[in-house]
Amino acid sequence: MTKRKRYHHGDLRQALIHAAVELLAEEGVSSLSLRQVARQVGVSHAAPYRHFEDKEALLAEVAEEGFKTFTRYLQTAVDAAPDDPIQQFLGCGRAYVRYALDNPTHYRLMFSEFPFCEDRFESLNQVADNSFEVIVNVIMAGQKQKLFCSGDPRTIALGAWTQVHGLALLLLAGRLG
């Protein structure tokens, strides 16, 4: 009697995330399914459910991965200009746009295609908040040095965030030449 070989993929969770990103880039969120992701990875249609409850859970993981990388982009800009909140602030703006251009699939999912559900994806919301806090902390440092106007640093950060977000979207859409 011959033994059946058991299939072992290795890091199936990460392979599913990677396949989802590829498929999102090709076809967008509305076309993505766990069945399609499984086919892309070469596993059974049931295999993704060992790691993700549903499509939204997979998308949340992709978005979370994106926010972690995005936060590293922002933090690298801050670290490049120690004790200079103005350069940190400008660097964060450049890092924001650079991230969007380097990672358009993640960026679109993170900021426009994924319906955030605060109750369901607490970890995703935490990493998203962490990226915003990088900007808030830069503004607070600038306010302490009297380099930025006084006021609620979160409100000021939100204003800056929306401006650079608009710029990133315009660049991604090819609207600025």
PDB file of C-alpha atoms in Angstrom:
ATOM      1  CA  MET A   1       0.000   0.000   0.000  1.00  0.00           C
ATOM      2  CA  THR A   2       1.456   3.357  -0.990  1.00  0.00           C
ATOM      3  CA  LYS A   3       1.309   6.353   1.266  1.00  0.00           C
ATOM      4  CA  ARG A   4      -0.433   9.446  -0.003  1.00  0.00           C
ATOM      5  CA  LYS A   5       1.834  12.435  -0.140  1.00  0.00           C
ATOM      6  CA  ARG A   6       0.632  15.335   1.948  1.00  0.00           C
ATOM      7  CA  TYR A   7       0.764  18.666   0.231  1.00  0.00           C
ATOM      8  CA  HIS A   8       2.756  21.313   2.063  1.00  0.00           C
ATOM      9  CA  HIS A   9       3.079  24.763   0.611  1.00  0.00           C
ATOM     10  CA  GLY A  10       5.543  26.384   2.980  1.00  0.00           C
ATOM     11  CA  ASP A  11       4.351  29.855   3.916  1.00  0.00           C
ATOM     12  CA  LEU A  12       0.880  29.630   2.423  1.00  0.00           C
ATOM     13  CA  ARG A  13      -0.406  32.704   4.254  1.00  0.00           C
ATOM     14  CA  GLN A  14       2.254  34.940   2.709  1.00  0.00           C
ATOM     15  CA  ALA A  15       1.851  33.294  -0.694  1.00  0.00           C
ATOM     16  CA  LEU A  16      -1.887  34.061  -0.591  1.00  0.00           C
ATOM     17  CA  ILE A  17      -1.203  37.690   0.322  1.00  0.00           C
ATOM     18  CA  HIS A  18       1.327  38.013  -2.486  1.00  0.00           C
ATOM     19  CA  ALA A  19      -1.073  36.448  -4.995  1.00  0.00           C
ATOM     20  CA  ALA A  20      -3.852  38.768  -3.841  1.00  0.00           C
ATOM     21  CA  VAL A  21      -1.631  41.796  -4.481  1.00  0.00           C
ATOM     22  CA  GLU A  22      -0.826  40.538  -7.984  1.00  0.00           C
ATOM     23  CA  LEU A  23      -4.486  39.908  -8.762  1.00  0.00           C
ATOM     24  CA  LEU A  24      -5.547  43.260  -7.299  1.00  0.00           C
ATOM     25  CA  ALA A  25      -3.041  44.996  -9.569  1.00  0.00           C
ATOM     26  CA  GLU A  26      -4.459  43.196 -12.609  1.00  0.00           C
ATOM     27  CA  GLU A  27      -8.174  43.197 -11.910  1.00  0.00           C
ATOM     28  CA  GLY A  28      -9.049  45.289  -8.859  1.00  0.00           C
ATOM     29  CA  VAL A  29     -10.912  44.575  -5.650  1.00  0.00           C
ATOM     30  CA  SER A  30     -14.316  43.769  -7.088  1.00  0.00           C
ATOM     31  CA  SER A  31     -12.962  40.901  -9.197  1.00  0.00           C
ATOM     32  CA  LEU A  32     -10.869  39.309  -6.448  1.00  0.00           C
ATOM     33  CA  SER A  33     -12.060  36.074  -4.847  1.00  0.00           C
ATOM     34  CA  LEU A  34     -10.441  33.585  -2.492  1.00  0.00           C
ATOM     35  CA  ARG A  35     -11.019  30.900  -5.120  1.00  0.00           C
ATOM     36  CA  GLN A  36      -9.052  32.959  -7.653  1.00  0.00           C
ATOM     37  CA  VAL A  37      -6.250  33.545  -5.132  1.00  0.00           C
ATOM     38  CA  ALA A  38      -6.092  29.813  -4.381  1.00  0.00           C
ATOM     39  CA  ARG A  39      -5.862  29.026  -8.092  1.00  0.00           C
ATOM     40  CA  GLN A  40      -3.046  31.574  -8.485  1.00  0.00           C
ATOM     41  CA  VAL A  41      -1.073  29.931  -5.669  1.00  0.00           C
ATOM     42  CA  GLY A  42      -1.869  26.399  -6.841  1.00  0.00           C
ATOM     43  CA  VAL A  43      -3.750  25.162  -3.784  1.00  0.00           C
ATOM     44  CA  SER A  44      -7.244  23.848  -3.208  1.00  0.00           C
ATOM     45  CA  HIS A  45     -10.138  26.279  -3.100  1.00  0.00           C
ATOM     46  CA  ALA A  46     -10.540  25.534   0.599  1.00  0.00           C
ATOM     47  CA  ALA A  47      -6.888  26.215   1.534  1.00  0.00           C
ATOM     48  CA  PRO A  48      -7.189  30.025   1.914  1.00  0.00           C
ATOM     49  CA  TYR A  49      -9.893  29.549   4.532  1.00  0.00           C
ATOM     50  CA  ARG A  50      -7.295  28.050   6.875  1.00  0.00           C
ATOM     51  CA  HIS A  51      -5.741  31.526   7.044  1.00  0.00           C
ATOM     52  CA  PHE A  52      -8.519  33.969   6.168  1.00  0.00           C
ATOM     53  CA  GLU A  53     -12.162  33.884   7.170  1.00  0.00           C
ATOM     54  CA  ASP A  54     -13.233  35.541   3.929  1.00  0.00           C
ATOM     55  CA  LYS A  55     -12.160  37.913   1.175  1.00  0.00           C
ATOM     56  CA  GLU A  56     -12.398  40.938   3.477  1.00  0.00           C
ATOM     57  CA  ALA A  57     -10.015  39.310   5.957  1.00  0.00           C
ATOM     58  CA  LEU A  58      -7.477  38.743   3.181  1.00  0.00           C
ATOM     59  CA  LEU A  59      -7.880  42.324   1.980  1.00  0.00           C
ATOM     60  CA  ALA A  60      -7.424  43.578   5.536  1.00  0.00           C
ATOM     61  CA  GLU A  61      -4.159  41.649   5.753  1.00  0.00           C
ATOM     62  CA  VAL A  62      -2.959  43.115   2.444  1.00  0.00           C
ATOM     63  CA  ALA A  63      -3.886  46.618   3.649  1.00  0.00           C
ATOM     64  CA  GLU A  64      -2.162  46.006   6.990  1.00  0.00           C
ATOM     65  CA  GLU A  65       1.000  44.895   5.202  1.00  0.00           C
ATOM     66  CA  GLY A  66       0.779  48.087   3.145  1.00  0.00           C
ATOM     67  CA  PHE A  67       0.387  50.336   6.180  1.00  0.00           C
ATOM     68  CA  LYS A  68       3.401  48.751   7.871  1.00  0.00           C
ATOM     69  CA  THR A  69       5.556  49.480   4.837  1.00  0.00           C
ATOM     70  CA  PHE A  70       4.032  52.946   4.498  1.00  0.00           C
ATOM     71  CA  THR A  71       4.896  53.726   8.126  1.00  0.00           C
ATOM     72  CA  ARG A  72       8.494  52.645   7.475  1.00  0.00           C
ATOM     73  CA  TYR A  73       8.663  55.077   4.534  1.00  0.00           C
ATOM     74  CA  LEU A  74       7.436  57.906   6.778  1.00  0.00           C
ATOM     75  CA  GLN A  75       9.679  56.959   9.688  1.00  0.00           C
ATOM     76  CA  THR A  76      12.722  56.767   7.406  1.00  0.00           C
ATOM     77  CA  ALA A  77      12.007  60.361   6.342  1.00  0.00           C
ATOM     78  CA  VAL A  78      11.799  61.429   9.991  1.00  0.00           C
ATOM     79  CA  ASP A  79      15.006  59.586  10.886  1.00  0.00           C
ATOM     80  CA  ALA A  80      16.845  61.235   7.977  1.00  0.00           C
ATOM     81  CA  ALA A  81      16.446  64.689   9.552  1.00  0.00           C
ATOM     82  CA  PRO A  82      16.938  64.331  13.300  1.00  0.00           C
ATOM     83  CA  ASP A  83      16.018  67.443  15.285  1.00  0.00           C
ATOM     84  CA  ASP A  84      14.684  69.235  12.200  1.00  0.00           C
ATOM     85  CA  PRO A  85      10.873  69.048  12.186  1.00  0.00           C
ATOM     86  CA  ILE A  86      10.573  71.155   9.032  1.00  0.00           C
ATOM     87  CA  GLN A  87      12.744  68.752   7.034  1.00  0.00           C
ATOM     88  CA  GLN A  88      10.978  65.810   8.670  1.00  0.00           C
ATOM     89  CA  PHE A  89       7.616  67.244   7.648  1.00  0.00           C
ATOM     90  CA  LEU A  90       8.734  67.856   4.060  1.00  0.00           C
ATOM     91  CA  GLY A  91      10.393  64.446   3.966  1.00  0.00           C
ATOM     92  CA  CYS A  92       7.177  62.784   5.117  1.00  0.00           C
ATOM     93  CA  GLY A  93       5.309  64.470   2.288  1.00  0.00           C
ATOM     94  CA  ARG A  94       7.828  63.185  -0.227  1.00  0.00           C
ATOM     95  CA  ALA A  95       7.781  59.724   1.384  1.00  0.00           C
ATOM     96  CA  TYR A  96       3.988  59.653   1.205  1.00  0.00           C
ATOM     97  CA  VAL A  97       3.998  60.306  -2.536  1.00  0.00           C
ATOM     98  CA  ARG A  98       6.947  57.962  -3.106  1.00  0.00           C
ATOM     99  CA  TYR A  99       5.104  55.165  -1.303  1.00  0.00           C
ATOM    100  CA  ALA A 100       1.999  55.706  -3.457  1.00  0.00           C
ATOM    101  CA  LEU A 101       4.034  55.606  -6.659  1.00  0.00           C
ATOM    102  CA  ASP A 102       6.141  52.619  -5.551  1.00  0.00           C
ATOM    103  CA  ASN A 103       3.145  50.631  -4.247  1.00  0.00           C
ATOM    104  CA  PRO A 104       0.043  51.706  -6.168  1.00  0.00           C
ATOM    105  CA  THR A 105      -1.901  48.499  -5.543  1.00  0.00           C
ATOM    106  CA  HIS A 106      -1.426  48.636  -1.788  1.00  0.00           C
ATOM    107  CA  TYR A 107      -1.995  52.390  -1.759  1.00  0.00           C
ATOM    108  CA  ARG A 108      -5.315  52.203  -3.580  1.00  0.00           C
ATOM    109  CA  LEU A 109      -6.504  49.393  -1.339  1.00  0.00           C
ATOM    110  CA  MET A 110      -5.406  51.174   1.835  1.00  0.00           C
ATOM    111  CA  PHE A 111      -6.961  54.518   1.024  1.00  0.00           C
ATOM    112  CA  SER A 112      -9.861  53.998  -1.310  1.00  0.00           C
ATOM    113  CA  GLU A 113     -10.823  50.433  -2.082  1.00  0.00           C
ATOM    114  CA  PHE A 114     -11.041  48.728   1.301  1.00  0.00           C
ATOM    115  CA  PRO A 115     -14.103  49.340   3.471  1.00  0.00           C
ATOM    116  CA  PHE A 116     -12.647  49.756   6.944  1.00  0.00           C
ATOM    117  CA  CYS A 117     -14.652  48.101   9.664  1.00  0.00           C
ATOM    118  CA  GLU A 118     -13.223  49.367  12.922  1.00  0.00           C
ATOM    119  CA  ASP A 119     -14.739  46.614  15.012  1.00  0.00           C
ATOM    120  CA  ARG A 120     -13.636  43.746  12.823  1.00  0.00           C
ATOM    121  CA  PHE A 121     -10.059  44.643  11.879  1.00  0.00           C
ATOM    122  CA  GLU A 122      -8.562  46.161  14.998  1.00  0.00           C
ATOM    123  CA  SER A 123      -4.988  45.306  14.010  1.00  0.00           C
ATOM    124  CA  LEU A 124      -5.401  47.014  10.633  1.00  0.00           C
ATOM    125  CA  ASN A 125      -6.813  50.120  12.242  1.00  0.00           C
ATOM    126  CA  GLN A 126      -3.921  50.199  14.713  1.00  0.00           C
ATOM    127  CA  VAL A 127      -1.233  50.075  12.016  1.00  0.00           C
ATOM    128  CA  ALA A 128      -3.132  52.687   9.985  1.00  0.00           C
ATOM    129  CA  ASP A 129      -3.230  54.942  13.053  1.00  0.00           C
ATOM    130  CA  ASN A 130       0.506  54.377  13.573  1.00  0.00           C
ATOM    131  CA  SER A 131       1.271  55.891  10.170  1.00  0.00           C
ATOM    132  CA  PHE A 132      -0.805  58.975  10.951  1.00  0.00           C
ATOM    133  CA  GLU A 133       0.891  59.316  14.340  1.00  0.00           C
ATOM    134  CA  VAL A 134       4.279  59.699  12.622  1.00  0.00           C
ATOM    135  CA  ILE A 135       3.017  62.966  11.109  1.00  0.00           C
ATOM    136  CA  VAL A 136       1.336  64.060  14.338  1.00  0.00           C
ATOM    137  CA  ASN A 137       4.596  63.547  16.234  1.00  0.00           C
ATOM    138  CA  VAL A 138       6.540  65.620  13.698  1.00  0.00           C
ATOM    139  CA  ILE A 139       4.037  68.453  14.071  1.00  0.00           C
ATOM    140  CA  MET A 140       4.200  68.287  17.856  1.00  0.00           C
ATOM    141  CA  ALA A 141       8.002  68.435  17.717  1.00  0.00           C
ATOM    142  CA  GLY A 142       7.790  71.455  15.407  1.00  0.00           C
ATOM    143  CA  GLN A 143       5.311  73.155  17.719  1.00  0.00           C
ATOM    144  CA  LYS A 144       7.635  72.646  20.703  1.00  0.00           C
ATOM    145  CA  GLN A 145      10.380  74.401  18.748  1.00  0.00           C
ATOM    146  CA  LYS A 146       7.922  77.140  17.680  1.00  0.00           C
ATOM    147  CA  LEU A 147       8.443  76.177  14.025  1.00  0.00           C
ATOM    148  CA  PHE A 148       4.801  75.280  13.346  1.00  0.00           C
ATOM    149  CA  CYS A 149       1.651  77.157  14.235  1.00  0.00           C
ATOM    150  CA  SER A 150      -0.112  76.328  17.447  1.00  0.00           C
ATOM    151  CA  GLY A 151      -3.293  74.285  17.386  1.00  0.00           C
ATOM    152  CA  ASP A 152      -4.384  70.719  17.563  1.00  0.00           C
ATOM    153  CA  PRO A 153      -1.542  68.710  15.981  1.00  0.00           C
ATOM    154  CA  ARG A 154      -3.970  66.043  14.765  1.00  0.00           C
ATOM    155  CA  THR A 155      -6.031  68.621  12.869  1.00  0.00           C
ATOM    156  CA  ILE A 156      -2.903  70.152  11.345  1.00  0.00           C
ATOM    157  CA  ALA A 157      -1.636  66.678  10.403  1.00  0.00           C
ATOM    158  CA  LEU A 158      -4.982  65.852   8.813  1.00  0.00           C
ATOM    159  CA  GLY A 159      -4.813  68.986   6.672  1.00  0.00           C
ATOM    160  CA  ALA A 160      -1.324  68.118   5.476  1.00  0.00           C
ATOM    161  CA  TRP A 161      -2.289  64.477   4.960  1.00  0.00           C
ATOM    162  CA  THR A 162      -5.234  65.354   2.745  1.00  0.00           C
ATOM    163  CA  GLN A 163      -3.148  67.651   0.570  1.00  0.00           C
ATOM    164  CA  VAL A 164      -0.397  65.139  -0.053  1.00  0.00           C
ATOM    165  CA  HIS A 165      -3.004  62.398  -0.521  1.00  0.00           C
ATOM    166  CA  GLY A 166      -4.635  64.434  -3.268  1.00  0.00           C
ATOM    167  CA  LEU A 167      -1.265  64.962  -4.919  1.00  0.00           C
ATOM    168  CA  ALA A 168      -0.511  61.236  -4.774  1.00  0.00           C
ATOM    169  CA  LEU A 169      -3.876  60.351  -6.336  1.00  0.00           C
ATOM    170  CA  LEU A 170      -3.400  62.888  -9.113  1.00  0.00           C
ATOM    171  CA  LEU A 171       0.048  61.491  -9.867  1.00  0.00           C
ATOM    172  CA  LEU A 172      -1.255  57.907  -9.883  1.00  0.00           C
ATOM    173  CA  ALA A 173      -4.018  58.910 -12.266  1.00  0.00           C
ATOM    174  CA  GLY A 174      -1.511  60.586 -14.580  1.00  0.00           C
ATOM    175  CA  ARG A 175      -3.293  63.932 -14.216  1.00  0.00           C
ATOM    176  CA  LEU A 176      -0.172  66.008 -13.624  1.00  0.00           C
ATOM    177  CA  GLY A 177       1.790  65.034 -16.700  1.00  0.00           C
TER     178      GLY A 177
END
